[in-house]
mmCIF file with all atom_site columns, C-alpha atoms in Angstrom:
data_model
loop_
_atom_site.group_PDB
_atom_site.id
_atom_site.type_symbol
_atom_site.label_atom_id
_atom_site.label_alt_id
_atom_site.label_comp_id
_atom_site.label_asym_id
_atom_site.label_entity_id
_atom_site.label_seq_id
_atom_site.pdbx_PDB_ins_code
_atom_site.Cartn_x
_atom_site.Cartn_y
_atom_site.Cartn_z
_atom_site.occupancy
_atom_site.B_iso_or_equiv
_atom_site.pdbx_formal_charge
_atom_site.auth_seq_id
_atom_site.auth_comp_id
_atom_site.auth_asym_id
_atom_site.auth_atom_id
_atom_site.pdbx_PDB_model_num
ATOM 1   C CA . MET A 1 1   ? 34.055 -76.356 -34.121 1.00 47.00 ? 1   MET A CA 1
ATOM 2   C CA . THR A 1 2   ? 31.827 -79.342 -33.503 1.00 47.00 ? 2   THR A CA 1
ATOM 3   C CA . THR A 1 3   ? 33.441 -82.632 -34.358 1.00 49.00 ? 3   THR A CA 1
ATOM 4   C CA . PHE A 1 4   ? 31.347 -85.390 -35.862 1.00 50.00 ? 4   PHE A CA 1
ATOM 5   C CA . LYS A 1 5   ? 32.079 -88.452 -37.924 1.00 54.00 ? 5   LYS A CA 1
ATOM 6   C CA . LEU A 1 6   ? 31.609 -87.853 -41.613 1.00 54.00 ? 6   LEU A CA 1
ATOM 7   C CA . TRP A 1 7   ? 31.180 -91.584 -42.299 1.00 57.00 ? 7   TRP A CA 1
ATOM 8   C CA . LEU A 1 8   ? 31.776 -91.111 -45.990 1.00 63.00 ? 8   LEU A CA 1
ATOM 9   C CA . GLU A 1 9   ? 33.097 -93.971 -48.056 1.00 73.00 ? 9   GLU A CA 1
ATOM 10  C CA . SER A 1 10  ? 34.872 -91.969 -50.707 1.00 89.00 ? 10  SER A CA 1
ATOM 11  C CA . ILE A 1 11  ? 36.332 -88.615 -51.574 1.00 91.00 ? 11  ILE A CA 1
ATOM 12  C CA . ASP A 1 12  ? 33.647 -88.322 -54.257 1.00 91.00 ? 12  ASP A CA 1
ATOM 13  C CA . SER A 1 13  ? 30.955 -88.530 -51.543 1.00 91.00 ? 13  SER A CA 1
ATOM 14  C CA . LEU A 1 14  ? 32.719 -85.813 -49.553 1.00 93.00 ? 14  LEU A CA 1
ATOM 15  C CA . GLU A 1 15  ? 33.072 -83.589 -52.599 1.00 94.00 ? 15  GLU A CA 1
ATOM 16  C CA . SER A 1 16  ? 29.396 -84.043 -53.481 1.00 93.00 ? 16  SER A CA 1
ATOM 17  C CA . LYS A 1 17  ? 28.270 -83.402 -49.889 1.00 93.00 ? 17  LYS A CA 1
ATOM 18  C CA . LEU A 1 18  ? 30.343 -80.223 -49.625 1.00 95.00 ? 18  LEU A CA 1
ATOM 19  C CA . LYS A 1 19  ? 29.027 -78.903 -52.942 1.00 95.00 ? 19  LYS A CA 1
ATOM 20  C CA . GLN A 1 20  ? 25.440 -79.527 -51.771 1.00 94.00 ? 20  GLN A CA 1
ATOM 21  C CA . GLU A 1 21  ? 26.044 -77.849 -48.401 1.00 95.00 ? 21  GLU A CA 1
ATOM 22  C CA . HIS A 1 22  ? 27.894 -74.912 -49.952 1.00 96.00 ? 22  HIS A CA 1
ATOM 23  C CA . PRO A 1 23  ? 26.479 -73.767 -53.292 1.00 96.00 ? 23  PRO A CA 1
ATOM 24  C CA . GLU A 1 24  ? 28.780 -70.744 -52.845 1.00 96.00 ? 24  GLU A CA 1
ATOM 25  C CA . LEU A 1 25  ? 31.664 -72.933 -54.000 1.00 96.00 ? 25  LEU A CA 1
ATOM 26  C CA . ASP A 1 26  ? 32.631 -72.076 -57.557 1.00 94.00 ? 26  ASP A CA 1
ATOM 27  C CA . LYS A 1 27  ? 35.142 -74.938 -57.675 1.00 93.00 ? 27  LYS A CA 1
ATOM 28  C CA . LEU A 1 28  ? 35.939 -77.970 -55.577 1.00 94.00 ? 28  LEU A CA 1
ATOM 29  C CA . VAL A 1 29  ? 38.041 -80.828 -56.921 1.00 92.00 ? 29  VAL A CA 1
ATOM 30  C CA . LEU A 1 30  ? 39.418 -83.446 -54.527 1.00 94.00 ? 30  LEU A CA 1
ATOM 31  C CA . PHE A 1 31  ? 41.406 -86.651 -55.065 1.00 92.00 ? 31  PHE A CA 1
ATOM 32  C CA . ASP A 1 32  ? 42.152 -89.534 -52.707 1.00 92.00 ? 32  ASP A CA 1
ATOM 33  C CA . ASN A 1 33  ? 45.504 -90.959 -53.753 1.00 88.00 ? 33  ASN A CA 1
ATOM 34  C CA . ASP A 1 34  ? 47.133 -93.974 -52.123 1.00 87.00 ? 34  ASP A CA 1
ATOM 35  C CA . ASP A 1 35  ? 49.281 -91.839 -49.839 1.00 89.00 ? 35  ASP A CA 1
ATOM 36  C CA . ALA A 1 36  ? 47.416 -88.501 -49.465 1.00 92.00 ? 36  ALA A CA 1
ATOM 37  C CA . ILE A 1 37  ? 44.256 -86.509 -49.989 1.00 93.00 ? 37  ILE A CA 1
ATOM 38  C CA . GLN A 1 38  ? 44.839 -83.889 -52.662 1.00 92.00 ? 38  GLN A CA 1
ATOM 39  C CA . ILE A 1 39  ? 42.965 -80.629 -52.941 1.00 92.00 ? 39  ILE A CA 1
ATOM 40  C CA . HIS A 1 40  ? 43.288 -79.854 -56.620 1.00 88.00 ? 40  HIS A CA 1
ATOM 41  C CA . SER A 1 41  ? 40.985 -76.849 -56.635 1.00 87.00 ? 41  SER A CA 1
ATOM 42  C CA . ILE A 1 42  ? 38.861 -74.974 -54.117 1.00 90.00 ? 42  ILE A CA 1
ATOM 43  C CA . GLU A 1 43  ? 37.290 -71.607 -54.767 1.00 91.00 ? 43  GLU A CA 1
ATOM 44  C CA . VAL A 1 44  ? 34.517 -69.699 -53.007 1.00 93.00 ? 44  VAL A CA 1
ATOM 45  C CA . SER A 1 45  ? 32.578 -67.253 -55.179 1.00 93.00 ? 45  SER A CA 1
ATOM 46  C CA . PRO A 1 46  ? 33.769 -63.654 -54.688 1.00 91.00 ? 46  PRO A CA 1
ATOM 47  C CA . ASP A 1 47  ? 30.435 -62.520 -53.163 1.00 95.00 ? 47  ASP A CA 1
ATOM 48  C CA . HIS A 1 48  ? 30.781 -65.078 -50.341 1.00 95.00 ? 48  HIS A CA 1
ATOM 49  C CA . ARG A 1 49  ? 34.462 -64.795 -49.442 1.00 89.00 ? 49  ARG A CA 1
ATOM 50  C CA . GLY A 1 50  ? 35.428 -63.792 -45.928 1.00 90.00 ? 50  GLY A CA 1
ATOM 51  C CA . LYS A 1 51  ? 32.378 -65.470 -44.368 1.00 95.00 ? 51  LYS A CA 1
ATOM 52  C CA . GLY A 1 52  ? 34.060 -68.643 -43.099 1.00 94.00 ? 52  GLY A CA 1
ATOM 53  C CA . ILE A 1 53  ? 32.879 -70.915 -45.916 1.00 95.00 ? 53  ILE A CA 1
ATOM 54  C CA . GLY A 1 54  ? 36.394 -71.828 -47.056 1.00 93.00 ? 54  GLY A CA 1
ATOM 55  C CA . THR A 1 55  ? 37.416 -72.524 -43.466 1.00 94.00 ? 55  THR A CA 1
ATOM 56  C CA . GLU A 1 56  ? 34.413 -74.788 -42.918 1.00 95.00 ? 56  GLU A CA 1
ATOM 57  C CA . VAL A 1 57  ? 35.097 -76.701 -46.137 1.00 96.00 ? 57  VAL A CA 1
ATOM 58  C CA . ILE A 1 58  ? 38.807 -77.086 -45.309 1.00 95.00 ? 58  ILE A CA 1
ATOM 59  C CA . ASN A 1 59  ? 37.934 -78.297 -41.791 1.00 95.00 ? 59  ASN A CA 1
ATOM 60  C CA . LYS A 1 60  ? 35.652 -81.017 -43.189 1.00 95.00 ? 60  LYS A CA 1
ATOM 61  C CA . ILE A 1 61  ? 38.340 -82.093 -45.652 1.00 95.00 ? 61  ILE A CA 1
ATOM 62  C CA . LYS A 1 62  ? 40.844 -82.221 -42.764 1.00 94.00 ? 62  LYS A CA 1
ATOM 63  C CA . GLN A 1 63  ? 38.415 -84.322 -40.729 1.00 93.00 ? 63  GLN A CA 1
ATOM 64  C CA . TYR A 1 64  ? 37.956 -86.745 -43.642 1.00 93.00 ? 64  TYR A CA 1
ATOM 65  C CA . ALA A 1 65  ? 41.748 -86.995 -44.046 1.00 94.00 ? 65  ALA A CA 1
ATOM 66  C CA . ASP A 1 66  ? 42.170 -87.619 -40.310 1.00 93.00 ? 66  ASP A CA 1
ATOM 67  C CA . GLU A 1 67  ? 39.548 -90.384 -40.430 1.00 91.00 ? 67  GLU A CA 1
ATOM 68  C CA . LYS A 1 68  ? 41.404 -91.976 -43.367 1.00 92.00 ? 68  LYS A CA 1
ATOM 69  C CA . GLY A 1 69  ? 44.797 -91.483 -41.674 1.00 93.00 ? 69  GLY A CA 1
ATOM 70  C CA . LYS A 1 70  ? 46.209 -89.516 -44.608 1.00 93.00 ? 70  LYS A CA 1
ATOM 71  C CA . PRO A 1 71  ? 47.870 -86.117 -44.990 1.00 93.00 ? 71  PRO A CA 1
ATOM 72  C CA . ILE A 1 72  ? 46.441 -83.452 -47.288 1.00 93.00 ? 72  ILE A CA 1
ATOM 73  C CA . VAL A 1 73  ? 48.513 -81.958 -50.074 1.00 91.00 ? 73  VAL A CA 1
ATOM 74  C CA . LEU A 1 74  ? 47.407 -78.861 -51.909 1.00 87.00 ? 74  LEU A CA 1
ATOM 75  C CA . THR A 1 75  ? 49.027 -76.700 -54.475 1.00 78.00 ? 75  THR A CA 1
ATOM 76  C CA . ALA A 1 76  ? 47.695 -73.184 -54.267 1.00 70.00 ? 76  ALA A CA 1
ATOM 77  C CA . GLN A 1 77  ? 47.329 -71.221 -57.456 1.00 72.00 ? 77  GLN A CA 1
ATOM 78  C CA . PRO A 1 78  ? 47.034 -67.696 -56.081 1.00 68.00 ? 78  PRO A CA 1
ATOM 79  C CA . GLN A 1 79  ? 45.603 -64.896 -58.126 1.00 71.00 ? 79  GLN A CA 1
ATOM 80  C CA . PRO A 1 80  ? 47.924 -61.931 -58.674 1.00 74.00 ? 80  PRO A CA 1
ATOM 81  C CA . ARG A 1 81  ? 48.605 -60.043 -55.425 1.00 77.00 ? 81  ARG A CA 1
ATOM 82  C CA . LYS A 1 82  ? 46.755 -62.716 -53.389 1.00 76.00 ? 82  LYS A CA 1
ATOM 83  C CA . LYS A 1 83  ? 49.646 -65.050 -52.505 1.00 78.00 ? 83  LYS A CA 1
ATOM 84  C CA . ALA A 1 84  ? 50.278 -63.620 -49.027 1.00 81.00 ? 84  ALA A CA 1
ATOM 85  C CA . ALA A 1 85  ? 46.590 -63.764 -48.070 1.00 82.00 ? 85  ALA A CA 1
ATOM 86  C CA . LEU A 1 86  ? 46.295 -67.335 -49.340 1.00 82.00 ? 86  LEU A CA 1
ATOM 87  C CA . ASP A 1 87  ? 49.444 -68.376 -47.450 1.00 82.00 ? 87  ASP A CA 1
ATOM 88  C CA . ARG A 1 88  ? 47.992 -66.872 -44.236 1.00 86.00 ? 88  ARG A CA 1
ATOM 89  C CA . PHE A 1 89  ? 44.686 -68.694 -44.778 1.00 87.00 ? 89  PHE A CA 1
ATOM 90  C CA . TYR A 1 90  ? 46.363 -72.089 -45.179 1.00 86.00 ? 90  TYR A CA 1
ATOM 91  C CA . LYS A 1 91  ? 48.785 -71.477 -42.307 1.00 88.00 ? 91  LYS A CA 1
ATOM 92  C CA . LYS A 1 92  ? 45.859 -70.601 -40.015 1.00 91.00 ? 92  LYS A CA 1
ATOM 93  C CA . ALA A 1 93  ? 44.152 -73.842 -41.133 1.00 90.00 ? 93  ALA A CA 1
ATOM 94  C CA . GLY A 1 94  ? 47.215 -75.856 -40.039 1.00 91.00 ? 94  GLY A CA 1
ATOM 95  C CA . PHE A 1 95  ? 48.934 -76.329 -43.396 1.00 89.00 ? 95  PHE A CA 1
ATOM 96  C CA . LYS A 1 96  ? 52.694 -75.953 -43.691 1.00 86.00 ? 96  LYS A CA 1
ATOM 97  C CA . ARG A 1 97  ? 55.041 -75.382 -46.571 1.00 79.00 ? 97  ARG A CA 1
ATOM 98  C CA . PRO A 1 98  ? 57.434 -78.287 -47.304 1.00 76.00 ? 98  PRO A CA 1
ATOM 99  C CA . LYS A 1 99  ? 60.652 -78.032 -45.314 1.00 68.00 ? 99  LYS A CA 1
ATOM 100 C CA . SER A 1 100 ? 62.859 -77.760 -48.378 1.00 58.00 ? 100 SER A CA 1
ATOM 101 C CA . ASP A 1 101 ? 62.321 -75.088 -50.995 1.00 55.00 ? 101 ASP A CA 1
ATOM 102 C CA . LYS A 1 102 ? 64.813 -77.010 -53.101 1.00 53.00 ? 102 LYS A CA 1
ATOM 103 C CA . ASP A 1 103 ? 62.452 -79.970 -53.593 1.00 49.00 ? 103 ASP A CA 1
ATOM 104 C CA . PHE A 1 104 ? 61.846 -79.506 -57.310 1.00 46.00 ? 104 PHE A CA 1
ATOM 105 C CA . SER A 1 105 ? 59.409 -82.432 -57.412 1.00 53.00 ? 105 SER A CA 1
ATOM 106 C CA . LEU A 1 106 ? 56.790 -80.289 -55.636 1.00 54.00 ? 106 LEU A CA 1
ATOM 107 C CA . PRO A 1 107 ? 55.004 -77.404 -57.340 1.00 56.00 ? 107 PRO A CA 1
ATOM 108 C CA . ARG A 1 108 ? 55.966 -73.958 -56.095 1.00 59.00 ? 108 ARG A CA 1
ATOM 109 C CA . HIS A 1 109 ? 52.976 -73.141 -53.838 1.00 62.00 ? 109 HIS A CA 1
ATOM 110 C CA . THR A 1 110 ? 52.546 -76.549 -52.173 1.00 75.00 ? 110 THR A CA 1
ATOM 111 C CA . HIS A 1 111 ? 51.122 -76.769 -48.649 1.00 75.00 ? 111 HIS A CA 1
ATOM 112 C CA . ILE A 1 112 ? 50.778 -79.908 -46.519 1.00 81.00 ? 112 ILE A CA 1
ATOM 113 C CA . TYR A 1 113 ? 48.475 -80.702 -43.610 1.00 82.00 ? 113 TYR A CA 1
ATOM 114 C CA . LYS A 1 114 ? 49.791 -83.292 -41.164 1.00 80.00 ? 114 LYS A CA 1
#
């Protein structure tokens, strides 16, 4: 993976840039909160899954978060029978589940990067 500075001022600029670069994205909704970057929704169209698009998008979001010095929080909403595959995808991308499963303040399928 080539590293380059994104030099984007806002999460809205990143979201717009990613949507332009990847028209295969059915959904992409990002938020930049005071303490973290939140991936609210990310979905690659079914015809384009498995081609590295999601990985590329996640890597650019991670780079933006690193440049801003913030962690990323996402709450996966897996389709039926897709939870294990989604967990593997996020684990491979460097996301981890919260240490405590008893933290009821976090939604069930939360993953955190950094």
